[in-house]
XYZ file of C-alpha atoms in Angstrom:
355
model
C 22.189 6.802 -5.071
C 20.856 9.708 -6.161
C 18.227 11.804 -4.384
C 14.940 10.093 -4.604
C 16.245 6.830 -6.638
C 14.918 3.767 -5.216
C 17.133 0.730 -5.301
C 15.625 -2.123 -7.605
C 18.154 -4.844 -7.858
C 20.476 -7.126 -5.528
C 21.662 -10.441 -5.570
C 24.101 -10.529 -2.697
C 22.697 -9.663 0.780
C 20.863 -12.316 2.705
C 17.400 -12.220 4.126
C 15.732 -13.772 6.862
C 13.099 -15.247 4.460
C 13.094 -17.431 1.415
C 10.843 -18.561 -0.929
C 8.562 -21.134 -0.043
C 8.849 -23.467 -3.029
C 11.778 -23.426 -5.356
C 11.405 -26.411 -7.693
C 8.454 -24.883 -9.886
C 9.281 -23.114 -12.794
C 7.228 -19.941 -11.357
C 5.316 -19.171 -8.420
C 2.173 -16.999 -7.670
C 0.822 -15.224 -4.864
C -2.390 -12.771 -4.997
C -3.578 -10.182 -2.103
C -7.485 -9.887 -2.888
C -8.299 -6.623 -1.378
C -11.775 -4.728 -1.132
C -10.876 -2.465 -4.013
C -7.652 -3.949 -5.697
C -6.168 -7.156 -6.151
C -2.164 -7.456 -6.298
C -0.318 -10.102 -8.288
C 3.068 -11.366 -7.664
C 4.614 -13.853 -10.114
C 8.153 -15.339 -9.195
C 10.376 -16.907 -11.898
C 14.097 -17.784 -11.504
C 16.310 -15.364 -13.336
C 17.423 -18.578 -16.018
C 13.923 -19.145 -17.083
C 14.251 -17.273 -20.093
C 10.781 -18.700 -21.735
C 8.710 -17.751 -19.247
C 10.414 -14.253 -18.369
C 9.872 -13.363 -22.085
C 6.366 -14.733 -21.728
C 5.345 -12.582 -18.745
C 7.021 -9.430 -20.154
C 4.823 -9.754 -23.489
C 1.741 -10.726 -21.990
C 0.847 -7.836 -19.628
C 2.321 -4.420 -18.334
C 3.964 -5.853 -15.443
C 6.528 -4.144 -12.941
C 9.596 -6.148 -12.731
C 11.920 -6.415 -9.729
C 15.432 -8.568 -9.879
C 16.055 -10.021 -6.539
C 18.377 -12.820 -5.315
C 18.290 -15.251 -8.216
C 14.855 -14.270 -9.356
C 12.415 -12.209 -11.107
C 9.236 -10.662 -9.583
C 6.476 -9.233 -11.991
C 3.909 -7.490 -10.164
C 0.643 -5.812 -11.105
C -2.791 -4.290 -9.509
C -6.430 -4.850 -10.604
C -9.814 -4.119 -9.837
C -11.225 -6.416 -7.113
C -14.730 -7.612 -8.154
C -17.546 -6.852 -5.612
C -19.857 -9.600 -6.712
C -18.545 -13.132 -7.528
C -20.543 -13.239 -10.954
C -17.906 -10.635 -11.860
C -14.811 -12.525 -11.406
C -14.054 -12.925 -14.963
C -14.491 -9.270 -15.575
C -11.533 -8.098 -17.950
C -10.604 -5.320 -15.643
C -10.199 -8.201 -12.451
C -7.240 -10.242 -11.821
C -8.843 -13.365 -12.943
C -8.449 -13.644 -16.539
C -4.530 -13.059 -16.380
C -4.500 -15.157 -13.545
C -5.998 -18.022 -15.624
C -4.241 -17.445 -18.668
C -0.770 -17.647 -16.825
C -1.680 -21.036 -14.478
C -3.356 -22.695 -17.464
C 0.231 -21.930 -19.691
C 2.421 -23.217 -16.954
C 0.216 -26.204 -15.631
C 0.007 -24.364 -11.987
C -2.497 -25.823 -9.828
C -1.505 -23.760 -6.504
C -1.750 -20.168 -5.964
C -0.785 -18.595 -2.496
C -3.460 -16.182 -1.406
C -4.272 -13.497 1.149
C -6.823 -10.737 1.436
C -10.070 -10.847 2.456
C -11.211 -11.949 -1.282
C -8.825 -14.756 -1.283
C -11.581 -16.601 1.041
C -14.357 -14.826 -0.661
C -13.289 -16.384 -3.986
C -11.737 -19.656 -2.969
C -14.429 -21.856 -3.761
C -14.959 -20.121 -7.132
C -11.220 -20.533 -8.074
C -11.427 -23.975 -7.536
C -14.704 -24.693 -9.617
C -14.135 -21.974 -12.685
C -10.156 -22.170 -13.164
C -9.180 -25.569 -11.081
C -7.131 -23.462 -8.738
C -6.507 -24.191 -5.107
C -6.077 -20.879 -2.954
C -3.595 -21.651 -0.355
C -4.814 -19.104 2.271
C -2.139 -16.877 3.939
C -2.477 -14.428 6.969
C -2.748 -11.074 5.644
C -0.895 -9.475 8.232
C 1.992 -12.054 8.444
C 2.362 -11.356 4.506
C 2.418 -8.133 4.491
C 5.608 -8.188 7.118
C 7.217 -10.974 4.950
C 6.734 -9.043 2.112
C 8.538 -5.804 3.097
C 10.993 -8.011 5.013
C 11.868 -10.119 1.829
C 12.256 -7.026 -0.112
C 13.797 -4.969 2.364
C 17.469 -5.956 0.977
C 16.629 -3.787 -2.062
C 16.390 -0.526 0.158
C 12.908 0.160 -0.632
C 12.082 2.261 2.119
C 11.920 6.291 1.575
C 11.120 9.267 3.432
C 10.036 12.553 3.096
C 12.478 15.372 3.844
C 11.282 19.114 3.454
C 7.658 18.107 2.881
C 8.617 17.118 -0.680
C 11.863 15.819 -1.058
C 12.130 11.955 -1.430
C 15.260 10.174 0.141
C 15.847 6.329 0.083
C 17.044 4.861 3.219
C 19.579 2.029 3.819
C 17.867 -1.574 4.333
C 19.716 -1.580 7.647
C 17.547 1.485 8.866
C 14.669 -0.687 9.507
C 14.378 -1.139 13.301
C 12.361 -3.062 15.737
C 9.834 -2.782 17.034
C 8.054 -0.660 14.471
C 4.804 0.104 13.455
C 3.300 -1.058 10.309
C 0.172 0.961 9.162
C -1.458 -0.813 5.918
C -3.786 1.280 4.531
C -5.982 -0.224 1.680
C -9.890 0.001 1.527
C -9.547 0.355 5.399
C -6.593 0.586 7.668
C -4.774 -2.056 9.926
C -1.729 -1.180 12.227
C 0.424 -4.005 13.015
C 3.343 -3.913 15.900
C 6.265 -5.622 14.677
C 9.187 -7.001 16.958
C 10.249 -9.594 14.488
C 9.456 -11.858 11.401
C 8.014 -14.616 13.602
C 4.418 -14.975 13.610
C 4.334 -14.506 17.358
C 6.190 -11.082 16.935
C 3.532 -9.810 14.259
C 0.177 -8.485 16.523
C -2.389 -6.252 15.404
C -2.581 -3.258 17.357
C -5.741 -1.530 16.051
C -7.028 -0.064 12.865
C -9.931 2.286 11.136
C -12.645 1.672 8.536
C -11.546 5.138 7.379
C -9.004 4.578 4.294
C -8.945 4.627 0.688
C -12.576 3.232 0.322
C -13.452 6.304 2.166
C -11.715 8.548 -0.497
C -12.975 6.771 -3.485
C -16.467 6.321 -1.864
C -16.765 9.926 -0.714
C -14.649 11.318 -3.581
C -17.421 10.006 -5.965
C -20.349 11.468 -4.013
C -18.541 15.001 -3.765
C -16.426 15.384 -6.921
C -18.052 12.795 -9.287
C -14.722 11.085 -9.632
C -14.116 7.599 -8.739
C -10.564 7.050 -9.491
C -7.835 7.150 -6.859
C -5.230 8.594 -8.922
C -7.581 11.504 -10.267
C -8.950 12.168 -6.661
C -5.417 12.439 -5.239
C -4.235 14.381 -8.420
C -7.092 17.091 -7.926
C -6.360 17.270 -4.314
C -3.314 18.689 -5.196
C -4.143 21.493 -6.717
C -6.780 22.394 -3.872
C -6.841 24.540 -1.086
C -8.480 22.634 2.124
C -9.139 25.928 4.191
C -12.038 26.758 1.756
C -13.953 23.961 3.246
C -12.043 23.138 6.765
C -12.748 25.315 9.592
C -9.524 26.188 11.409
C -8.264 27.248 14.813
C -7.659 30.760 13.243
C -11.274 30.931 11.971
C -12.950 30.065 15.470
C -10.638 32.681 17.504
C -10.614 35.130 14.735
C -6.872 36.156 15.277
C -3.930 35.841 13.083
C -1.776 34.936 15.822
C -3.633 31.585 16.300
C -2.905 28.243 14.194
C -4.169 27.283 10.411
C -4.367 23.587 12.165
C -8.079 21.966 11.471
C -10.696 22.429 14.059
C -13.448 20.800 11.740
C -13.187 19.109 8.832
C -15.603 20.581 6.081
C -16.608 22.742 8.992
C -16.936 26.061 6.714
C -19.414 24.448 4.223
C -22.544 25.702 6.035
C -21.436 29.190 5.953
C -20.021 28.509 2.298
C -23.300 27.659 0.840
C -25.392 30.226 2.759
C -23.090 33.176 1.181
C -22.258 31.822 -2.092
C -23.805 29.562 -4.555
C -22.665 25.988 -4.194
C -21.591 25.633 -7.977
C -18.523 27.793 -7.014
C -17.479 25.654 -4.621
C -14.119 24.145 -6.353
C -13.749 20.279 -6.635
C -10.265 20.029 -6.070
C -10.565 22.286 -2.746
C -13.190 19.452 -1.502
C -10.931 16.727 -2.826
C -7.996 18.258 -0.511
C -10.230 18.522 2.351
C -11.563 14.866 2.050
C -7.626 13.945 1.781
C -6.666 15.756 4.663
C -9.386 14.310 6.921
C -8.518 10.797 6.002
C -4.754 11.684 6.502
C -5.356 13.151 9.580
C -7.185 10.667 11.246
C -5.270 7.708 9.985
C -1.859 9.617 11.461
C -3.279 10.616 14.751
C -4.032 7.046 15.431
C -0.978 5.514 14.308
C 0.760 8.082 16.654
C -1.483 7.297 19.537
C -0.507 3.442 19.176
C 3.383 4.203 18.864
C 3.297 6.374 21.672
C 1.334 3.700 23.633
C 3.892 1.035 22.738
C 6.962 3.056 22.691
C 7.680 2.641 19.291
C 9.776 5.424 17.243
C 9.598 3.946 13.368
C 6.117 4.246 11.475
C 5.998 2.075 8.142
C 2.696 3.512 6.005
C 2.366 0.629 3.412
C -0.549 -0.180 1.083
C -1.902 1.308 -2.411
C -3.164 4.224 -0.776
C 0.697 5.208 -0.461
C 0.943 4.874 -3.771
C 4.684 5.959 -4.830
C 4.923 9.573 -5.887
C 1.512 10.658 -4.832
C 0.346 13.511 -3.277
C -1.267 11.143 -0.780
C 2.118 10.324 0.375
C 2.883 13.858 1.239
C -0.189 14.801 2.688
C 0.399 11.704 5.324
C 4.125 12.625 5.880
C 2.901 16.447 6.923
C 0.007 15.021 8.914
C 2.526 12.667 10.908
C 4.957 15.531 11.380
C 2.010 17.624 12.741
C 1.366 15.106 15.689
C 5.134 14.011 16.406
C 8.125 15.532 14.394
C 10.646 13.477 15.879
C 9.195 10.135 14.928
C 10.526 8.034 12.072
C 8.140 8.005 9.242
C 8.872 5.819 6.326
C 6.950 4.717 3.121
C 7.711 1.686 0.748
C 8.340 1.583 -3.048
C 6.404 -1.690 -3.697
C 3.262 -0.182 -1.572
C 0.378 -2.264 -2.030
C 2.339 -5.465 -3.685
C 4.009 -6.506 -0.248
C 1.473 -8.711 0.734
C 1.393 -10.705 -2.677
C 4.939 -10.989 -2.494
C 4.691 -11.819 1.225
C 2.326 -14.956 0.703
C 5.283 -16.638 -1.324
C 8.190 -16.658 1.386
C 8.682 -17.894 4.734
C 11.356 -17.770 7.562
C 14.438 -19.527 6.687
C 14.477 -23.141 8.512
C 17.523 -22.099 10.406
C 16.805 -18.854 11.930
């Protein structure tokens, strides 16, 4: 496998998890988060018509695993129930697919699954079968692990796929969506998946403060802008405090230079890319410090960073990795190619009966 390549197909290896239902022409799973909704549609590989239909219907990403095709996509989550049919949300496409193939039940997780459960029943004649969010997350990456979707960042920028066998137990799963949940995982049974903590500072913080401070409200635009910035323009470092070149460039206070900067410069000269990077660094440092603390407390050596915040090939992944290495250079740090989709996929699978 070439450096940076992510495996996408495997039909031979066994997983401790299987699809919950195999009789229908397709199964649908959704994960409705605070900012994004993720859709997963599983179809047997021999079902030519629905596969062709889905390929033409929407710009899905397609995964081949075992004897199935999995189609995945993201949409905005409506904040109000009145906006549920907006063309930018998951619901119009969900309604079209379920109507076409007479599907009445959808496996659902995330806070919005409960929020929109009654509305889905009344408006679309759909039953939302509610699944635990964290169990769905772990089931998702455990099921897809045969594809070797985990990767690590080496030399602060080089992406290397890691083999499926590299996933060790116990580990911490850090799910970064609008907010953050951190889970200790010792196996794939529900009793082996336990939430250790979390924080309200996540992707929602980046997009919310990003809009206020830069005028951009799109995650991709904010992270791209941050990749061009210099956080030391806005952040107060240890070196700034002690006034010695021998001191560290570590951040002592996020945005700590702003008062002095505004006193000596026009506020209009403060570059948005420096603000964006300062914001991204603040969030990443906060999350990784908490993750490292919980890893030490629980005697865990491997940390998985998941969720849509860890969008593949994004500068946010590099930032998280650098911050994590600051706290502990020896701890294993992994990211997943399918980042925010894992919960939606995980709603559709369960542990083998003979396991």
